[in-house]
mmCIF file of C-alpha atoms in Angstrom:
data_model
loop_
_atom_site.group_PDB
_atom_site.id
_atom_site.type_symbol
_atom_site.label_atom_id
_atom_site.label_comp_id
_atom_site.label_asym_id
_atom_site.label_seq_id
_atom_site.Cartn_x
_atom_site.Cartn_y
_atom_site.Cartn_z
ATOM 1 C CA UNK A 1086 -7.287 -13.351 -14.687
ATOM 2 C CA UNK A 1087 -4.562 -12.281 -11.788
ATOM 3 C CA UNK A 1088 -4.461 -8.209 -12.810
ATOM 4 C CA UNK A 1089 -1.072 -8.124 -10.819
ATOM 5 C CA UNK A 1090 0.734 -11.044 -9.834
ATOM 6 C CA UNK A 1091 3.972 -11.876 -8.414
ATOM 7 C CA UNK A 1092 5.877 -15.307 -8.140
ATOM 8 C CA UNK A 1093 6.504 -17.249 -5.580
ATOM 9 C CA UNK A 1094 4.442 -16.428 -3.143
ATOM 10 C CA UNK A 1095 6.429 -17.809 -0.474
ATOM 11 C CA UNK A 1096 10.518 -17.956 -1.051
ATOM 12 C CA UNK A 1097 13.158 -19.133 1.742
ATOM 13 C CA UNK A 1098 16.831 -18.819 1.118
ATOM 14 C CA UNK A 1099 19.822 -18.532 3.215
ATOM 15 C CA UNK A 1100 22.161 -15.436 4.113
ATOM 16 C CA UNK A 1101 24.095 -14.226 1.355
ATOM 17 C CA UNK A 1102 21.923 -16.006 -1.754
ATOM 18 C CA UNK A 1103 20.932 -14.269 -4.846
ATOM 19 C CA UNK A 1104 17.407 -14.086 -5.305
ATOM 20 C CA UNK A 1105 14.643 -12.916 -7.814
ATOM 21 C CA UNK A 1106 10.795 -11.700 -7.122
ATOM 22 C CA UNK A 1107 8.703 -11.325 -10.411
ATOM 23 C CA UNK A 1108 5.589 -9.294 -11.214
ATOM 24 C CA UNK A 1109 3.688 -9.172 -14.005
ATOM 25 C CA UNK A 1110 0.440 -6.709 -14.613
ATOM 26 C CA UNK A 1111 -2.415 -7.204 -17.420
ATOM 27 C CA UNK A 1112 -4.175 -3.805 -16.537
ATOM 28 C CA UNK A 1113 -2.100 -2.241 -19.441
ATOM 29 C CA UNK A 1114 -0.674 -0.063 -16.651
ATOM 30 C CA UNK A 1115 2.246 2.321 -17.405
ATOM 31 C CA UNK A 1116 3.263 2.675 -14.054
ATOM 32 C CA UNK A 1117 4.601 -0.193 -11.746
ATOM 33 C CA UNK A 1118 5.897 -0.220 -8.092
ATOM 34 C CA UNK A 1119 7.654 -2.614 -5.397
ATOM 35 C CA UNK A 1120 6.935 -1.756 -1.839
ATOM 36 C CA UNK A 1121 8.235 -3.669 1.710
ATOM 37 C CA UNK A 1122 6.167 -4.520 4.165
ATOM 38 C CA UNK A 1123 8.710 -5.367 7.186
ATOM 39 C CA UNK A 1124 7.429 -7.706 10.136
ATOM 40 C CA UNK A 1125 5.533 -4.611 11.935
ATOM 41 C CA UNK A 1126 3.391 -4.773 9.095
ATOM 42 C CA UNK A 1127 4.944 -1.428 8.411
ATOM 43 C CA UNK A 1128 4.730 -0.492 4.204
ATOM 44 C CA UNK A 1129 7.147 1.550 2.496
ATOM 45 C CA UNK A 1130 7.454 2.465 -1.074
ATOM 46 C CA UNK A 1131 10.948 0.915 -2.503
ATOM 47 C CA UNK A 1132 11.228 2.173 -6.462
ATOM 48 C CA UNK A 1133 8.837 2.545 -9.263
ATOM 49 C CA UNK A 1134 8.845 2.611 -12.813
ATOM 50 C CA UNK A 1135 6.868 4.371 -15.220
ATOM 51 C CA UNK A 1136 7.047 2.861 -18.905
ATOM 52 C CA UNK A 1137 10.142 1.342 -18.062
ATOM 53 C CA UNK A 1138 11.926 4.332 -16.724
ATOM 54 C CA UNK A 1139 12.616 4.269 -12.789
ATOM 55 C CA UNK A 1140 11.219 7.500 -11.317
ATOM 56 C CA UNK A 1141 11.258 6.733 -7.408
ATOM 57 C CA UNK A 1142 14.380 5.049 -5.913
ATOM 58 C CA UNK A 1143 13.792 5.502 -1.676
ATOM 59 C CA UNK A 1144 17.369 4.824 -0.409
ATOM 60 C CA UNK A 1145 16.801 1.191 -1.037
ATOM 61 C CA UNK A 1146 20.471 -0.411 -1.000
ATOM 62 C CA UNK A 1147 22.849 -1.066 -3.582
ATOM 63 C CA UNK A 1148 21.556 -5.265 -3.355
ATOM 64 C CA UNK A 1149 18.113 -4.296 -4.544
ATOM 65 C CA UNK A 1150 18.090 -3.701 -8.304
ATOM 66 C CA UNK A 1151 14.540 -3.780 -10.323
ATOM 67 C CA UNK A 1152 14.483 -4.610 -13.562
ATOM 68 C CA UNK A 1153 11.744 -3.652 -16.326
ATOM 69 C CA UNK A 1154 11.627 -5.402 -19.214
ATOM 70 C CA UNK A 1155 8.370 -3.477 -20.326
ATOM 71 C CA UNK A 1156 5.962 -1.799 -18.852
ATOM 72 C CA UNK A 1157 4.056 -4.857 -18.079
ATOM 73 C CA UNK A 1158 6.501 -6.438 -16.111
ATOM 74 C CA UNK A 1159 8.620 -4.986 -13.414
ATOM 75 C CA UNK A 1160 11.182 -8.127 -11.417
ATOM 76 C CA UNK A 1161 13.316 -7.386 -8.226
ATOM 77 C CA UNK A 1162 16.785 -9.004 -8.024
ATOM 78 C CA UNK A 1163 18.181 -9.050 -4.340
ATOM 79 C CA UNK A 1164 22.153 -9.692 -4.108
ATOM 80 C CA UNK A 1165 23.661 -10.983 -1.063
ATOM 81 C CA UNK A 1166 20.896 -11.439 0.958
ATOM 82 C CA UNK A 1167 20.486 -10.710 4.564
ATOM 83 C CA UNK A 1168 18.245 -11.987 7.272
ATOM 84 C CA UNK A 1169 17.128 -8.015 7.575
ATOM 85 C CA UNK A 1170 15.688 -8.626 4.671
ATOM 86 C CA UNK A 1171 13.244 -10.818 5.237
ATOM 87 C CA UNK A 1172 9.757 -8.892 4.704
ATOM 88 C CA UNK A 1173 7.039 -9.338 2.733
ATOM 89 C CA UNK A 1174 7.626 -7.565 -1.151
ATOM 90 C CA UNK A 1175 4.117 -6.419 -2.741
ATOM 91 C CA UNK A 1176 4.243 -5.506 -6.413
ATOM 92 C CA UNK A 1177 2.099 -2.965 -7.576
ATOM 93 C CA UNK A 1178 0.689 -0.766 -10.507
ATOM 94 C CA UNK A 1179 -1.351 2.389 -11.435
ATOM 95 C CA UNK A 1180 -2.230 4.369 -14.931
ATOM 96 C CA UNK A 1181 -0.216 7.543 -14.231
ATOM 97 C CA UNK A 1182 -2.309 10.699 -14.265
ATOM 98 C CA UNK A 1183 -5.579 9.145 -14.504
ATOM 99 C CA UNK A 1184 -6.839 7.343 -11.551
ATOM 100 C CA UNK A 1185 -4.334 7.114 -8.124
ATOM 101 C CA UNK A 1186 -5.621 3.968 -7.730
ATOM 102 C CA UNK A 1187 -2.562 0.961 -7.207
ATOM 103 C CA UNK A 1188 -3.521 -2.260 -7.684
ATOM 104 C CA UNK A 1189 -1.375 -4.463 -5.796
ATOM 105 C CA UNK A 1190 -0.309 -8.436 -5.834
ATOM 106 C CA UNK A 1191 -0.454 -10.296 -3.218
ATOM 107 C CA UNK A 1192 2.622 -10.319 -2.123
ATOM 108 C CA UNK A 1193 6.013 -12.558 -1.914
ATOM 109 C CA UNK A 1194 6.948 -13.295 1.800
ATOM 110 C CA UNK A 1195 10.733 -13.694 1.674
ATOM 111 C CA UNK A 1196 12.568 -15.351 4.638
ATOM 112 C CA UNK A 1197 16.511 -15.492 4.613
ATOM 113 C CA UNK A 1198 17.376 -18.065 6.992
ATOM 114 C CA UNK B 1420 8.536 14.952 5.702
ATOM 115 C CA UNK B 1421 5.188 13.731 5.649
ATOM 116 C CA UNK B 1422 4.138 10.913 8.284
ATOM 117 C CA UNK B 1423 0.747 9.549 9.185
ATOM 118 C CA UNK B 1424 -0.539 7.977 12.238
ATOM 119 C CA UNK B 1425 -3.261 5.630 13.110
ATOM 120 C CA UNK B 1426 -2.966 5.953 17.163
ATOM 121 C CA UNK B 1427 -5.428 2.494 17.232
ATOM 122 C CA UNK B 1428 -3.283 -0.953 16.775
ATOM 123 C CA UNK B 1429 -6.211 -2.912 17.211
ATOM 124 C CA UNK B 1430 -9.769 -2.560 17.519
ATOM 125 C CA UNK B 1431 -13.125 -4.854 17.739
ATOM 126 C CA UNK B 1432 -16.867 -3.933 16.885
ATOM 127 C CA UNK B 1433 -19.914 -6.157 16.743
ATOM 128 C CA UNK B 1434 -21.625 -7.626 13.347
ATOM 129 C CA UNK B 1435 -23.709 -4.848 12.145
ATOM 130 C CA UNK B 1436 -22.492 -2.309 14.214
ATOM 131 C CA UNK B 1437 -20.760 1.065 13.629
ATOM 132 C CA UNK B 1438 -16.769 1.430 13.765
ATOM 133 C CA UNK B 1439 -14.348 4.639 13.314
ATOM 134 C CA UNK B 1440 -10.816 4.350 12.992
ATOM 135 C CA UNK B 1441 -8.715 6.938 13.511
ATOM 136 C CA UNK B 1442 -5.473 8.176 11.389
ATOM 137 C CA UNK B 1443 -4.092 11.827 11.205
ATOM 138 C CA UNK B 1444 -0.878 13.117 8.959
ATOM 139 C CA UNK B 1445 1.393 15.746 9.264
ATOM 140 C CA UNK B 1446 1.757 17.712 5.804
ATOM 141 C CA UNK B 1447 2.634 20.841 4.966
ATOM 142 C CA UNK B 1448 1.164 20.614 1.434
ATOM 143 C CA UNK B 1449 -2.023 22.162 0.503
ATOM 144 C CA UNK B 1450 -2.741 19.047 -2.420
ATOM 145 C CA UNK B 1451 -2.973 15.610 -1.655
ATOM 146 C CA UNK B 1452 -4.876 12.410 -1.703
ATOM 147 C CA UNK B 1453 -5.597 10.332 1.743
ATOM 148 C CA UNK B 1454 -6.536 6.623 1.141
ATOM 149 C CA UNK B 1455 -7.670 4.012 3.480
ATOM 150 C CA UNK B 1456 -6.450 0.330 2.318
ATOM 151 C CA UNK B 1457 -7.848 -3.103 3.591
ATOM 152 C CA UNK B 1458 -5.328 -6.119 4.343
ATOM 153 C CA UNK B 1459 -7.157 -9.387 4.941
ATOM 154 C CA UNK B 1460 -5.461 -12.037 6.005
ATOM 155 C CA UNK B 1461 -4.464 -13.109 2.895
ATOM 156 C CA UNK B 1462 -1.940 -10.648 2.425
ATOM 157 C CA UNK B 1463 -4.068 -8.562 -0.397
ATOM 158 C CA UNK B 1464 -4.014 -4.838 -0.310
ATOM 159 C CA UNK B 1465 -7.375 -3.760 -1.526
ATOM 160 C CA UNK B 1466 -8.431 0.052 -1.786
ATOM 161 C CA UNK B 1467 -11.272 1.237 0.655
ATOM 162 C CA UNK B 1468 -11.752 4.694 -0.204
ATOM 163 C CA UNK B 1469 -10.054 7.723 -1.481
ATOM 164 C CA UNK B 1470 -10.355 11.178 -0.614
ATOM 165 C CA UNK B 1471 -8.749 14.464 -2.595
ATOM 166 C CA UNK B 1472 -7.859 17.179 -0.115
ATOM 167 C CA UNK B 1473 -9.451 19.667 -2.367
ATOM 168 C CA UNK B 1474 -12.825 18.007 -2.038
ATOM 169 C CA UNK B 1475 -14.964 19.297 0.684
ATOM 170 C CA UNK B 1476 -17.189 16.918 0.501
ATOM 171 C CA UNK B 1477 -16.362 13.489 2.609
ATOM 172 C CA UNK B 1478 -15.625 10.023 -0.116
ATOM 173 C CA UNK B 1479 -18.130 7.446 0.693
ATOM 174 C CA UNK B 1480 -18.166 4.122 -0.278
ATOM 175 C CA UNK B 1481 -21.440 2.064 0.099
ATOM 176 C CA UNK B 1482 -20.647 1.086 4.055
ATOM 177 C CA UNK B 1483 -17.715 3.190 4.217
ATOM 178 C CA UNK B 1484 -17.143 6.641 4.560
ATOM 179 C CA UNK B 1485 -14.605 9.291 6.183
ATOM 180 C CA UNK B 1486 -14.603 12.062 8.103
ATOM 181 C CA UNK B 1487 -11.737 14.212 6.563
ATOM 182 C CA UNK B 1488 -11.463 17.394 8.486
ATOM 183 C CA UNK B 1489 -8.606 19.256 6.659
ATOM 184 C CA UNK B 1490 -7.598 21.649 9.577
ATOM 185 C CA UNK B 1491 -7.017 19.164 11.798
ATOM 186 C CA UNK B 1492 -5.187 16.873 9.493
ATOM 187 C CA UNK B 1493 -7.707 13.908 10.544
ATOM 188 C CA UNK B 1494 -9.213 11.310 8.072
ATOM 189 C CA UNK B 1495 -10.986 8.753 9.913
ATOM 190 C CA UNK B 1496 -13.055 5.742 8.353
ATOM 191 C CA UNK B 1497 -16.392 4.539 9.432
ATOM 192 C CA UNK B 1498 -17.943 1.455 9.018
ATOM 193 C CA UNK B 1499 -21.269 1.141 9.255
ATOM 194 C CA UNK B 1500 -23.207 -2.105 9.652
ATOM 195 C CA UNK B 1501 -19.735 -4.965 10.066
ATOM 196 C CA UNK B 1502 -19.229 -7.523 8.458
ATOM 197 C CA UNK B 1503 -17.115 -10.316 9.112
ATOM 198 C CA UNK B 1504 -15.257 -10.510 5.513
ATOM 199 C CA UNK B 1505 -14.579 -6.619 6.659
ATOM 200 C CA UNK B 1506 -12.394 -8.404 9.768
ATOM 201 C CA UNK B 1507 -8.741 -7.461 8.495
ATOM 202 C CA UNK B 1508 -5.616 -4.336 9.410
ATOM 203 C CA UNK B 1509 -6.367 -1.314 7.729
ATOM 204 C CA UNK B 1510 -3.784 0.933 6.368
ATOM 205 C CA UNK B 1511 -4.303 5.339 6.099
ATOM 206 C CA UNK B 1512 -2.157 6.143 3.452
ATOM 207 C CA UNK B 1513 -1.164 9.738 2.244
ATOM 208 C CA UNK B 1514 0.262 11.223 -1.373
ATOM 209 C CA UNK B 1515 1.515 14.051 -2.002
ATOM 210 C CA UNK B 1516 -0.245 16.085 -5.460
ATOM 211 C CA UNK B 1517 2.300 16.328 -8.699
ATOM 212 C CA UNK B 1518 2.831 13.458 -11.218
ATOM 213 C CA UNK B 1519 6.534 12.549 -9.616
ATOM 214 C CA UNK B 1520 4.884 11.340 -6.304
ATOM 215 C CA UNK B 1521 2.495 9.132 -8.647
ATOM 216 C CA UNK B 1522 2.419 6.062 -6.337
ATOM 217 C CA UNK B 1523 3.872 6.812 -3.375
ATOM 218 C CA UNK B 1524 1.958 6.257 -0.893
ATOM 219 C CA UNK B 1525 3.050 6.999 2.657
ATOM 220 C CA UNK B 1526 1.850 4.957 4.957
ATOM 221 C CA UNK B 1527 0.523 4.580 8.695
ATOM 222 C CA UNK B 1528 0.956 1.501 11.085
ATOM 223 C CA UNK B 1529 -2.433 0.072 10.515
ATOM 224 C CA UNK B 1530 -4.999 -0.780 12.733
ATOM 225 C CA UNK B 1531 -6.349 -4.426 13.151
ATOM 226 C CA UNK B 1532 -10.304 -4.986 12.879
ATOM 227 C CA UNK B 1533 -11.817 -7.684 14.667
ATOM 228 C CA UNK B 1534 -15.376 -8.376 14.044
ATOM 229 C CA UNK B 1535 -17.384 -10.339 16.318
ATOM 230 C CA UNK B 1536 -20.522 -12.623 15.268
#
Protein backbone atom coordinates (compact mmCIF):
# COMPACT_ATOMS: atom_id res chain seq x y z
CA UNK A 1 0.00 0.00 0.00
CA UNK A 2 3.58 2.05 -0.03
CA UNK A 3 2.20 5.23 -2.41
CA UNK A 4 6.01 5.94 -3.08
CA UNK A 5 8.63 3.64 -2.33
CA UNK A 6 12.19 3.29 -2.96
CA UNK A 7 14.61 0.21 -2.56
CA UNK A 8 16.97 -0.44 -0.39
CA UNK A 9 16.52 1.52 2.22
CA UNK A 10 19.91 1.33 3.43
CA UNK A 11 22.88 0.65 0.64
CA UNK A 12 26.81 0.65 1.46
CA UNK A 13 29.32 0.39 -1.30
CA UNK A 14 32.82 1.36 -1.75
CA UNK A 15 34.52 4.36 -3.74
CA UNK A 16 34.25 4.08 -7.30
CA UNK A 17 31.15 1.27 -7.46
CA UNK A 18 28.24 1.53 -9.70
CA UNK A 19 25.13 1.74 -7.98
CA UNK A 20 21.26 1.87 -8.53
CA UNK A 21 18.32 3.54 -6.22
CA UNK A 22 14.72 2.57 -7.41
CA UNK A 23 11.34 4.25 -6.89
CA UNK A 24 8.23 3.26 -7.75
CA UNK A 25 4.77 5.42 -7.19
CA UNK A 26 1.01 3.94 -7.24
CA UNK A 27 -0.62 7.49 -6.90
CA UNK A 28 -0.95 7.46 -10.79
CA UNK A 29 1.29 10.54 -10.55
CA UNK A 30 2.68 12.13 -13.77
CA UNK A 31 5.31 13.86 -12.18
CA UNK A 32 8.29 12.22 -10.25
CA UNK A 33 11.39 13.72 -8.47
CA UNK A 34 14.83 12.65 -6.70
CA UNK A 35 16.08 15.04 -4.12
CA UNK A 36 19.53 14.81 -1.68
CA UNK A 37 19.45 15.28 1.61
CA UNK A 38 23.37 15.68 2.52
CA UNK A 39 24.51 14.98 6.26
CA UNK A 40 23.35 18.68 7.44
CA UNK A 41 20.07 17.43 6.81
CA UNK A 42 20.20 20.01 4.09
CA UNK A 43 17.46 19.00 0.92
CA UNK A 44 17.98 19.90 -2.53
CA UNK A 45 16.01 19.11 -5.56
CA UNK A 46 18.33 16.85 -8.04
CA UNK A 47 16.05 16.20 -11.47
CA UNK A 48 12.48 15.47 -12.13
CA UNK A 49 10.47 13.95 -14.64
CA UNK A 50 7.16 14.60 -15.82
CA UNK A 51 5.55 11.61 -17.90
CA UNK A 52 8.82 10.41 -18.58
CA UNK A 53 10.35 13.54 -19.89
CA UNK A 54 13.13 15.18 -17.53
CA UNK A 55 12.15 18.82 -16.94
CA UNK A 56 14.55 19.86 -13.93
CA UNK A 57 18.25 18.79 -14.10
CA UNK A 58 20.07 21.11 -10.97
CA UNK A 59 23.78 20.81 -11.97
CA UNK A 60 23.76 17.33 -10.64
CA UNK A 61 27.05 15.65 -12.19
CA UNK A 62 27.63 13.76 -15.16
CA UNK A 63 27.63 10.19 -12.57
CA UNK A 64 24.01 10.78 -11.72
CA UNK A 65 21.74 9.65 -14.56
CA UNK A 66 17.79 8.94 -13.81
CA UNK A 67 16.10 6.77 -15.71
CA UNK A 68 12.15 6.60 -16.37
CA UNK A 69 10.80 3.76 -17.62
CA UNK A 70 7.17 5.22 -17.20
CA UNK A 71 5.72 7.54 -15.39
CA UNK A 72 5.29 5.29 -12.50
CA UNK A 73 8.69 4.57 -11.98
CA UNK A 74 11.59 6.91 -11.94
CA UNK A 75 15.44 4.80 -10.85
CA UNK A 76 18.78 6.73 -10.20
CA UNK A 77 22.01 5.12 -11.50
CA UNK A 78 25.21 6.61 -9.75
CA UNK A 79 28.64 5.86 -11.72
CA UNK A 80 31.84 5.94 -9.99
CA UNK A 81 30.87 6.63 -6.75
CA UNK A 82 32.42 8.90 -4.27
CA UNK A 83 32.44 9.12 -0.54
CA UNK A 84 30.86 12.88 -1.22
CA UNK A 85 28.21 11.16 -2.14
CA UNK A 86 27.06 9.62 0.58
CA UNK A 87 23.56 11.35 1.55
CA UNK A 88 20.38 10.28 1.98
CA UNK A 89 18.27 10.10 -1.78
CA UNK A 90 14.33 10.67 -1.23
CA UNK A 91 12.16 9.85 -4.23
CA UNK A 92 9.25 11.76 -4.75
CA UNK A 93 6.00 12.53 -6.81
CA UNK A 94 3.17 15.09 -7.47
CA UNK A 95 0.07 15.37 -10.16
CA UNK A 96 1.38 18.38 -12.13
CA UNK A 97 -0.98 21.33 -12.13
CA UNK A 98 -3.39 20.07 -9.73
CA UNK A 99 -2.34 19.86 -6.21
CA UNK A 100 1.64 20.99 -5.23
CA UNK A 101 1.51 18.44 -2.95
CA UNK A 102 4.90 15.77 -3.24
CA UNK A 103 4.56 12.75 -1.73
CA UNK A 104 7.81 11.46 -0.84
CA UNK A 105 9.49 7.81 0.06
CA UNK A 106 11.26 7.32 2.70
CA UNK A 107 14.33 7.56 1.63
CA UNK A 108 17.63 5.41 0.62
CA UNK A 109 20.63 6.33 2.93
CA UNK A 110 23.66 5.65 0.73
CA UNK A 111 27.16 5.35 2.35
CA UNK A 112 30.32 4.93 0.02
CA UNK A 113 32.90 3.62 2.17
CA UNK B 1 18.00 33.20 -6.39
CA UNK B 2 15.57 32.32 -3.94
CA UNK B 3 16.83 31.04 -0.36
CA UNK B 4 14.93 30.46 2.83
CA UNK B 5 15.96 30.50 6.35
CA UNK B 6 14.79 28.98 9.51
CA UNK B 7 17.25 31.04 12.04
CA UNK B 8 16.07 28.15 14.92
CA UNK B 9 18.26 24.72 14.67
CA UNK B 10 16.60 23.37 17.50
CA UNK B 11 13.86 24.07 19.71
CA UNK B 12 11.81 22.35 22.77
CA UNK B 13 8.14 23.06 24.06
CA UNK B 14 6.11 21.23 26.66
CA UNK B 15 3.15 18.54 25.90
CA UNK B 16 0.21 20.64 25.22
CA UNK B 17 1.80 23.73 24.94
CA UNK B 18 2.13 26.37 22.16
CA UNK B 19 5.30 26.47 19.72
CA UNK B 20 6.29 28.97 16.70
CA UNK B 21 8.98 28.32 14.47
CA UNK B 22 10.39 30.71 12.55
CA UNK B 23 11.51 30.65 8.64
CA UNK B 24 11.72 33.74 6.25
CA UNK B 25 12.74 33.67 2.25
CA UNK B 26 14.15 35.99 0.07
CA UNK B 27 12.06 36.19 -3.33
CA UNK B 28 11.61 38.56 -5.67
CA UNK B 29 8.50 36.90 -7.16
CA UNK B 30 5.10 38.10 -6.51
CA UNK B 31 3.55 34.07 -6.89
CA UNK B 32 4.54 31.35 -4.87
CA UNK B 33 3.69 28.60 -2.51
CA UNK B 34 5.50 28.32 1.14
CA UNK B 35 5.22 24.80 2.74
CA UNK B 36 6.20 23.59 6.08
CA UNK B 37 7.31 19.69 5.98
CA UNK B 38 7.65 17.29 9.06
CA UNK B 39 10.74 14.74 9.25
CA UNK B 40 10.32 12.22 12.05
CA UNK B 41 12.84 10.20 12.82
CA UNK B 42 12.12 7.79 10.47
CA UNK B 43 13.33 9.61 7.66
CA UNK B 44 9.59 10.37 6.15
CA UNK B 45 8.88 13.74 4.72
CA UNK B 46 5.28 14.40 5.46
CA UNK B 47 3.47 17.77 4.42
CA UNK B 48 2.33 20.11 7.36
CA UNK B 49 0.72 22.86 5.69
CA UNK B 50 0.70 24.88 2.59
CA UNK B 51 0.20 28.37 2.02
CA UNK B 52 -0.35 30.32 -1.61
CA UNK B 53 1.18 33.78 -1.48
CA UNK B 54 -1.90 35.12 -3.07
CA UNK B 55 -4.05 34.02 -0.17
CA UNK B 56 -4.49 36.53 2.51
CA UNK B 57 -5.86 34.48 4.65
CA UNK B 58 -3.27 32.29 6.97
CA UNK B 59 -3.47 27.93 5.98
CA UNK B 60 -4.45 26.17 9.06
CA UNK B 61 -4.31 22.77 9.71
CA UNK B 62 -6.26 21.33 12.75
CA UNK B 63 -3.19 22.15 15.41
CA UNK B 64 -1.22 23.89 12.94
CA UNK B 65 -1.31 27.09 11.48
CA UNK B 66 1.06 29.99 10.05
CA UNK B 67 1.54 33.32 10.30
CA UNK B 68 2.49 34.36 6.66
CA UNK B 69 3.11 38.03 6.59
CA UNK B 70 3.95 38.69 2.87
CA UNK B 71 5.89 42.05 3.36
CA UNK B 72 8.14 40.76 5.54
CA UNK B 73 8.79 37.57 3.73
CA UNK B 74 8.02 35.56 7.14
CA UNK B 75 5.98 32.25 7.34
CA UNK B 76 6.16 30.91 10.69
CA UNK B 77 4.28 27.67 12.03
CA UNK B 78 2.49 27.31 15.25
CA UNK B 79 1.68 24.48 17.11
CA UNK B 80 -0.76 24.54 19.39
CA UNK B 81 -1.38 21.95 22.10
CA UNK B 82 2.23 19.33 21.43
CA UNK B 83 2.28 16.30 21.01
CA UNK B 84 4.94 13.94 21.30
CA UNK B 85 4.43 12.04 17.75
CA UNK B 86 4.78 15.98 16.61
CA UNK B 87 8.66 15.60 18.17
CA UNK B 88 10.65 15.62 14.72
CA UNK B 89 12.98 18.60 12.26
CA UNK B 90 10.78 20.61 10.35
CA UNK B 91 11.59 21.83 6.97
CA UNK B 92 10.07 25.69 5.37
CA UNK B 93 10.11 25.09 1.92
CA UNK B 94 9.45 27.70 -0.93
CA UNK B 95 8.22 27.32 -4.89
CA UNK B 96 8.26 29.48 -7.19
CA UNK B 97 4.47 29.90 -9.35
CA UNK B 98 4.61 28.50 -13.23
CA UNK B 99 4.23 24.78 -14.17
CA UNK B 100 8.29 24.42 -14.92
CA UNK B 101 9.10 24.92 -11.15
CA UNK B 102 6.35 22.08 -10.48
CA UNK B 103 8.26 20.36 -7.62
CA UNK B 104 10.92 22.24 -6.72
CA UNK B 105 10.92 22.97 -3.63
CA UNK B 106 13.63 25.13 -2.10
CA UNK B 107 14.41 24.41 1.03
CA UNK B 108 15.55 25.82 4.58
CA UNK B 109 17.90 24.09 7.19
CA UNK B 110 15.19 22.80 9.39
CA UNK B 111 14.58 23.20 12.81
CA UNK B 112 14.53 20.23 15.34
CA UNK B 113 11.34 19.89 17.74
CA UNK B 114 11.73 18.37 20.96
CA UNK B 115 8.69 17.73 22.93
CA UNK B 116 8.79 17.12 26.49
CA UNK B 117 6.19 14.84 28.54
Amino acid sequence: DTAVSQTPKYLVTQMGNDKSIKCEQNLGHDTMYWYKQDSKKFLKIMFSYNNKELIINETVPNRFSPKSPDKAHLNLHINSLELGDSAVYFCASSLAGVDEKLFFGSGTQLSVL
Amino acid sequence: AQTVTQSQPEMSVQEAETVTLSCTYDTSESDYYLFWYKQPPSRQMILVIRQEAYKQQNATENRFSVNFQKAAKSFSLKISDSQLGDAAMYFCAYRSAGSSNTGKLIFGQGTTLQVKP
